[in-house]
PDB file of C-alpha atoms in Angstrom:
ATOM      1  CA  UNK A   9       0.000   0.000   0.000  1.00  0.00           C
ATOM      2  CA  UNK A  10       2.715   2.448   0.478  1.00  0.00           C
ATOM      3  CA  UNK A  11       3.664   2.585  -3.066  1.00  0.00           C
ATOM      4  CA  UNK A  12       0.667   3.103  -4.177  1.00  0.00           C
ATOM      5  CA  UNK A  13      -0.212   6.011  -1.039  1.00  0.00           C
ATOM      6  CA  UNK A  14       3.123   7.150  -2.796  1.00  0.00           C
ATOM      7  CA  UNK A  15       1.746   7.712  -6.333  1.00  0.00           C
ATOM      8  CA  UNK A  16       3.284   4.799  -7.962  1.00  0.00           C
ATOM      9  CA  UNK A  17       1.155   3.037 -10.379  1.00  0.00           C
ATOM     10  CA  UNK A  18       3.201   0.975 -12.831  1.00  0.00           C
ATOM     11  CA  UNK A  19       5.557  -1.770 -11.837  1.00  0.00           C
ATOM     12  CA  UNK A  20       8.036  -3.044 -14.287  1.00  0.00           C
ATOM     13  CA  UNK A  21       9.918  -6.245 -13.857  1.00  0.00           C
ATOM     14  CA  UNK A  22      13.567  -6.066 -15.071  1.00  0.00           C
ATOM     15  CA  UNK A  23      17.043  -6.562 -14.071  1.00  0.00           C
ATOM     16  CA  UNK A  24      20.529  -5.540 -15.232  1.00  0.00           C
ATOM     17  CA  UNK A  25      22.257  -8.680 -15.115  1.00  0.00           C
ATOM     18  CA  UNK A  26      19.757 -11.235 -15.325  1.00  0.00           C
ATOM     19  CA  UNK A  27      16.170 -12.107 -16.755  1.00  0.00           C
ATOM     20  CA  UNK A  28      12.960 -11.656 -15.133  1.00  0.00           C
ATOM     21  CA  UNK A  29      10.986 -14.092 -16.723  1.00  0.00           C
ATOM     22  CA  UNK A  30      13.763 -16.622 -14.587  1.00  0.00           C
ATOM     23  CA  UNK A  31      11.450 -16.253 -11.879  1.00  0.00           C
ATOM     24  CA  UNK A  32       9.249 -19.668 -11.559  1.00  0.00           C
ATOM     25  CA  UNK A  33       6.284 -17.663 -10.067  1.00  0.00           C
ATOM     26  CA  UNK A  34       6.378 -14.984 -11.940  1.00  0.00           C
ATOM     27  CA  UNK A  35       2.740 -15.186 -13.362  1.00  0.00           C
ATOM     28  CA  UNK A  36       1.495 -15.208  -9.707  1.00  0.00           C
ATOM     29  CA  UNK A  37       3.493 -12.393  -9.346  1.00  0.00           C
ATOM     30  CA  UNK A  38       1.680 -10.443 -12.262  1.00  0.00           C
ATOM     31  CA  UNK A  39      -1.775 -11.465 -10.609  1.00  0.00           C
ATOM     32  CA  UNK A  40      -0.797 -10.191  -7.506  1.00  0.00           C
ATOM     33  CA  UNK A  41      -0.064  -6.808  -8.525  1.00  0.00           C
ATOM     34  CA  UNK A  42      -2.949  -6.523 -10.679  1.00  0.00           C
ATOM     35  CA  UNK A  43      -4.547  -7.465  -8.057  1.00  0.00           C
ATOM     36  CA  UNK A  44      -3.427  -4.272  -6.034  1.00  0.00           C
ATOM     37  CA  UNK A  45      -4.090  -2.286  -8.742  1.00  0.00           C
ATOM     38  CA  UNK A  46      -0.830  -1.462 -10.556  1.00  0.00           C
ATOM     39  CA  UNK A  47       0.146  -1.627 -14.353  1.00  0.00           C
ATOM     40  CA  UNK A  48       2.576  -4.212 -15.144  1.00  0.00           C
ATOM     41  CA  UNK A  49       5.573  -3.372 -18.196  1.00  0.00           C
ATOM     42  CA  UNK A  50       8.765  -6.086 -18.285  1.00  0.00           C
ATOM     43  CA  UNK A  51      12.280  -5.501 -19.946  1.00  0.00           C
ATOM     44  CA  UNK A  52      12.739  -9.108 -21.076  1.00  0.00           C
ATOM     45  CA  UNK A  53      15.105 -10.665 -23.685  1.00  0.00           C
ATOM     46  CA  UNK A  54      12.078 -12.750 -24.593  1.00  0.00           C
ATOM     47  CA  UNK A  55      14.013 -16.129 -24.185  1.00  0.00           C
ATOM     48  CA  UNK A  56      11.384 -17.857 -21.376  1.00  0.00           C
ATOM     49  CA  UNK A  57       8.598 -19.560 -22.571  1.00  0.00           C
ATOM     50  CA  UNK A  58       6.642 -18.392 -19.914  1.00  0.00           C
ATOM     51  CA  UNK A  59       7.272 -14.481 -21.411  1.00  0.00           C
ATOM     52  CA  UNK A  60       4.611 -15.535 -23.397  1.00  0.00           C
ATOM     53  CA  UNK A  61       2.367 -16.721 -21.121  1.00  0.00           C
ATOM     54  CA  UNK A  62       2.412 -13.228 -19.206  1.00  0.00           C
ATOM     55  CA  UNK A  63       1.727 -11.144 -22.235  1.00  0.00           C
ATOM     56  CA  UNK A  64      -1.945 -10.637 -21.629  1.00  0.00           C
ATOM     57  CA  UNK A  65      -1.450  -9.320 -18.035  1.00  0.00           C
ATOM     58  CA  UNK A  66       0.970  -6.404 -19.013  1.00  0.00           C
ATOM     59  CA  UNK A  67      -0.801  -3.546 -19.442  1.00  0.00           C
ATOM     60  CA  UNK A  68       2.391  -1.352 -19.374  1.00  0.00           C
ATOM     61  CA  UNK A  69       5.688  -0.866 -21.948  1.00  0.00           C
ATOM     62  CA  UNK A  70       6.786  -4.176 -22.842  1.00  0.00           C
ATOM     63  CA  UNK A  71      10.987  -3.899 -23.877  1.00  0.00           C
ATOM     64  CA  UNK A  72      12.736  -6.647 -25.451  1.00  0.00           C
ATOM     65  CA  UNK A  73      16.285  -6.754 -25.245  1.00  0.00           C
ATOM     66  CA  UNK A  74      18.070  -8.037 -28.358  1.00  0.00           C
ATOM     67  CA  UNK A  75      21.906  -9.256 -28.406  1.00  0.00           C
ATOM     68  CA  UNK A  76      21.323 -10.906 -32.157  1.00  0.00           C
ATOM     69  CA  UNK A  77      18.908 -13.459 -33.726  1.00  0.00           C
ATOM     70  CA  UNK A  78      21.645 -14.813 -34.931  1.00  0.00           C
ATOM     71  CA  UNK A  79      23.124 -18.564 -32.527  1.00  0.00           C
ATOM     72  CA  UNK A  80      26.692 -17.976 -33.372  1.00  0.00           C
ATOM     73  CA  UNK A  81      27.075 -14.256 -33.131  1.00  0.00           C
ATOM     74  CA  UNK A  82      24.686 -14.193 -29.653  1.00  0.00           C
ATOM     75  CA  UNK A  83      27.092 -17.523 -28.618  1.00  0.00           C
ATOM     76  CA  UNK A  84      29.998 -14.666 -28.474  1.00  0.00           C
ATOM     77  CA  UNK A  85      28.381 -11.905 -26.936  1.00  0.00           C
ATOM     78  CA  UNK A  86      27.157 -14.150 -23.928  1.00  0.00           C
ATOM     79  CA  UNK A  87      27.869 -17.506 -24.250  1.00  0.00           C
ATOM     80  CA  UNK A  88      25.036 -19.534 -25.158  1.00  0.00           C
ATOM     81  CA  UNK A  89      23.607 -19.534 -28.847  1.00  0.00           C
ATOM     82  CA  UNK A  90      20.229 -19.265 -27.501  1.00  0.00           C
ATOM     83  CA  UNK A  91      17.840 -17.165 -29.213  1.00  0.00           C
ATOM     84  CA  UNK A  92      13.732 -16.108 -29.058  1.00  0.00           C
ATOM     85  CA  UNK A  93      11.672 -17.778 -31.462  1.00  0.00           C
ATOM     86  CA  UNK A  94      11.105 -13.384 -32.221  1.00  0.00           C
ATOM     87  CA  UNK A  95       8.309 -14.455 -34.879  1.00  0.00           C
ATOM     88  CA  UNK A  96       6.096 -16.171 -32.093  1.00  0.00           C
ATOM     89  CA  UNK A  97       6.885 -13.366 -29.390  1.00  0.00           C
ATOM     90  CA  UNK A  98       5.482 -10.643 -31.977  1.00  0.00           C
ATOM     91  CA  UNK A  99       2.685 -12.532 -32.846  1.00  0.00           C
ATOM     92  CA  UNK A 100       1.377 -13.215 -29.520  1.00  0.00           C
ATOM     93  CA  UNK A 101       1.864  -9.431 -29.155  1.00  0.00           C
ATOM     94  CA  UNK A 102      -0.001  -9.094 -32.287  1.00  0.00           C
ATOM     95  CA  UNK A 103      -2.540 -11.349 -31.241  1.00  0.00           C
ATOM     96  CA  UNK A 104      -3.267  -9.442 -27.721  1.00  0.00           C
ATOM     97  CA  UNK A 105      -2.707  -5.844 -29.560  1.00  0.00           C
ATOM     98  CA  UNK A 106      -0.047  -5.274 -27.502  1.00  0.00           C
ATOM     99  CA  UNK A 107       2.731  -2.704 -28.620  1.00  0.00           C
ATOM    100  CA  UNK A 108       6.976  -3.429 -27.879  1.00  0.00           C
ATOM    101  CA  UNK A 109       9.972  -1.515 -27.854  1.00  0.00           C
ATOM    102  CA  UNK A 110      12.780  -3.452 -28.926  1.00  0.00           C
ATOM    103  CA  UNK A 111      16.509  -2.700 -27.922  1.00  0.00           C
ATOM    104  CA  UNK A 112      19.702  -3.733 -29.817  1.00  0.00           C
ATOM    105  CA  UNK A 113      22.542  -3.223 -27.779  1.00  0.00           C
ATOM    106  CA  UNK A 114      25.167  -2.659 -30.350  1.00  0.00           C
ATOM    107  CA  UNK A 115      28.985  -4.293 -29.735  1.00  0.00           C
ATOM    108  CA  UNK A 116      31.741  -4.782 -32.126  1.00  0.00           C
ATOM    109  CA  UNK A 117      30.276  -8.726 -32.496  1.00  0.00           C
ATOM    110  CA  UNK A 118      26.932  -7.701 -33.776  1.00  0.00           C
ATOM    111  CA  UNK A 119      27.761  -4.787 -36.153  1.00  0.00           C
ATOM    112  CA  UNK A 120      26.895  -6.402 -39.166  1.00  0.00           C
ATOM    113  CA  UNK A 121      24.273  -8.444 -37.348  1.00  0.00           C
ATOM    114  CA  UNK A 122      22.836  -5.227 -36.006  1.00  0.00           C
ATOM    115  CA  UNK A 123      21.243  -3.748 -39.483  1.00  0.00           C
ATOM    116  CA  UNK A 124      20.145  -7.589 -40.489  1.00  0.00           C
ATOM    117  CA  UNK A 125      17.811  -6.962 -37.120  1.00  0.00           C
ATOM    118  CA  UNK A 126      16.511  -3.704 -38.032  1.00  0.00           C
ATOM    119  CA  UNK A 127      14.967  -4.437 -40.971  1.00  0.00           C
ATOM    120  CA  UNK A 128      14.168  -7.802 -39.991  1.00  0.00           C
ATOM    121  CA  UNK A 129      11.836  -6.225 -37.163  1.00  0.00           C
ATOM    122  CA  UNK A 130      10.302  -3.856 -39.440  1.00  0.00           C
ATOM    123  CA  UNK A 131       8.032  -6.359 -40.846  1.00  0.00           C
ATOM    124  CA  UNK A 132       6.436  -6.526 -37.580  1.00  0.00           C
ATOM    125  CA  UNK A 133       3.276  -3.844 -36.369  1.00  0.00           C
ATOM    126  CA  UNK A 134       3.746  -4.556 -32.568  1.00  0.00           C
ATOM    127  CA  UNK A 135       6.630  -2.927 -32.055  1.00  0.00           C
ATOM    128  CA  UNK A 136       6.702   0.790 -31.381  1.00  0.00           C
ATOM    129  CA  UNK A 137      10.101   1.370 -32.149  1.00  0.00           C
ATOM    130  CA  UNK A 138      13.555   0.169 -32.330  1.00  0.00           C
ATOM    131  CA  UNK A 139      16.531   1.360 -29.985  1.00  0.00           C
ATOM    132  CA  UNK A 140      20.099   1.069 -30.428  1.00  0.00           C
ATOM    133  CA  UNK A 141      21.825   1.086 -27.027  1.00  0.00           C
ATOM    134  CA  UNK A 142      25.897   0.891 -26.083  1.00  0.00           C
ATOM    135  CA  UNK A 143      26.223  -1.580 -23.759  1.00  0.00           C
ATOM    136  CA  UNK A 144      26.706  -0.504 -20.068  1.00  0.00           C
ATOM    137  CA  UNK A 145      30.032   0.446 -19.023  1.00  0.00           C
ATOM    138  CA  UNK A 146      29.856  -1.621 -15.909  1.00  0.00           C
ATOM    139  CA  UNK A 147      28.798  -4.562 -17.507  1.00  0.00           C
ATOM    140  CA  UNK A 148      30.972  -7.452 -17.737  1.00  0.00           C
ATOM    141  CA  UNK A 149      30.548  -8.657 -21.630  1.00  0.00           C
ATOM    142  CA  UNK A 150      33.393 -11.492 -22.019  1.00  0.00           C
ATOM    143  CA  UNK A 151      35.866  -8.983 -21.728  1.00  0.00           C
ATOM    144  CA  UNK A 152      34.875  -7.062 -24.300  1.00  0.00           C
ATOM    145  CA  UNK A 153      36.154  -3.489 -24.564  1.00  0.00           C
ATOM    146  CA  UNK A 154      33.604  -0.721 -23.594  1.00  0.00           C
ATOM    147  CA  UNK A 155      35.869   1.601 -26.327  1.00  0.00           C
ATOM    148  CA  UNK A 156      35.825  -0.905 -29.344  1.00  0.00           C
ATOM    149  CA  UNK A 157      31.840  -1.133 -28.397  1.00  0.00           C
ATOM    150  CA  UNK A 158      31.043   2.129 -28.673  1.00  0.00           C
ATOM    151  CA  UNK A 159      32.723   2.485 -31.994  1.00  0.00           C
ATOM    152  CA  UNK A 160      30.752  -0.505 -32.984  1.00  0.00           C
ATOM    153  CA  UNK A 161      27.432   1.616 -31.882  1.00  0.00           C
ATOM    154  CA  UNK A 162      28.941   4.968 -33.820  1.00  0.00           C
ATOM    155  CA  UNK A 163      29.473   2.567 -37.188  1.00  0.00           C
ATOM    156  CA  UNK A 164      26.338   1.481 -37.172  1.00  0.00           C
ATOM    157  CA  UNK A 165      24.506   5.028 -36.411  1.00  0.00           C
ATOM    158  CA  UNK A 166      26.699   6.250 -39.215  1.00  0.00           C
ATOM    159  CA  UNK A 167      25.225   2.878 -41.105  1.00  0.00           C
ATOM    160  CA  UNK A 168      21.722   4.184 -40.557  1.00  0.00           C
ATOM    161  CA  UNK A 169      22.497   7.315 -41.659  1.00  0.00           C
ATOM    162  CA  UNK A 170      23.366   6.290 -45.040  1.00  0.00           C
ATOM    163  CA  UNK A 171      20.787   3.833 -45.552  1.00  0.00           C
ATOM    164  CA  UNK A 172      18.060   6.206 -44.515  1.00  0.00           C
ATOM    165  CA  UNK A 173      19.617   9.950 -44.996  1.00  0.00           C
ATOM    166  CA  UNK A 174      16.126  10.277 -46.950  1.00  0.00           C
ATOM    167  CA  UNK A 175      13.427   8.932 -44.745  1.00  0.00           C
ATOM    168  CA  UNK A 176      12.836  10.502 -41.185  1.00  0.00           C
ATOM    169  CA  UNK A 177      13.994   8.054 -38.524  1.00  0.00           C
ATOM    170  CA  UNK A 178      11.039   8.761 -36.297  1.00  0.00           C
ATOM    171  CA  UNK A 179      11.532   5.069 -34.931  1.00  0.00           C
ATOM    172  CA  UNK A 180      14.702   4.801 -34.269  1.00  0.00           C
ATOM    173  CA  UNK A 181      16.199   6.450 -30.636  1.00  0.00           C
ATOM    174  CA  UNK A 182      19.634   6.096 -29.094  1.00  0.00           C
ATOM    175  CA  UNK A 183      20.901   6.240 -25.782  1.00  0.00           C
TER     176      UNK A 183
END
């Protein structure tokens, strides 16, 4: 009760270093706060099966983190070639008209990778809009270098430039 005495209305589940679908109860946990009245919005990388199970309950932004759809190239950003089935995600979005922001955090593995993503994800009307991201500082990647990553991230704003100096990027933010 004191949050909500304090004004706050939305909850959203997220982490820095881990994922919050992980949590087994997790769907309980949506009910519950429902239940209390709040708005529920997660920042998910979409890889739990049970993401999709909690789609209908959030009623708040729903951000999906993106390292690449690609095994191989997600294998060496963080060690596991594991990847969402991205088609099923967005159409169980689709399916509950449900709107996503997607985030690409750009390193000097998914460069190339990167722009294969963005227009991949255009195809799909759920998703509000795309955001390119430099990775954390204080994140440990495999060792990767925070410098060589945020070149990675200026190459590929430069890329965007280029490829769409003549339409207005309206869906596309940095940070």
């Amino acid at each position: 009760n004191r949050l909500k005495d304090a004004g706050c209305d939305t909850i959203y589940l997220s982490s820095v270093e881990t994922e919050p679908c992980l949590y087994k109860y997790i769907d309980y946990l949506c009910f519950y706060l429902i239940s209390r009245g709040f708005k529920i919005g997660i920042r998910t990388n979409g890889l739990c099966d049970n993401f999709l199970n909690i789609i209908p309950l959030l009623d708040a932004e729903i951000s999906i983190s993106i390292n690449s759809l690609d095994p191989k190239i997600n294998k060496l950003i963080c060690g596991n070639e594991d990847v969402p089935n991205m088609e099923n995600i967005f159409n169980t979005l689709h399916k509950n008209n449900k709107k996503c922001r997607i985030s690409i955090v750009v390193n000097h593995y998914n460069v190339d990778d990167a722009m294969y993503t963005i227009d991949f994800l255009q195809i799909f009307d759920c998703i509000s809009y795309i955001q390119l991201r430099k990775r954390y500082e204080y994140t440990n990647n495999n060792n990767m270098s925070y410098d060589d990553d945020c070149m990675a991230f200026n190459q590929v704003k430069r890329l965007l430039d280029m490829k769409y100096k003549d339409t207005p990027k309206t869906n596309f933010h940095e940070s």
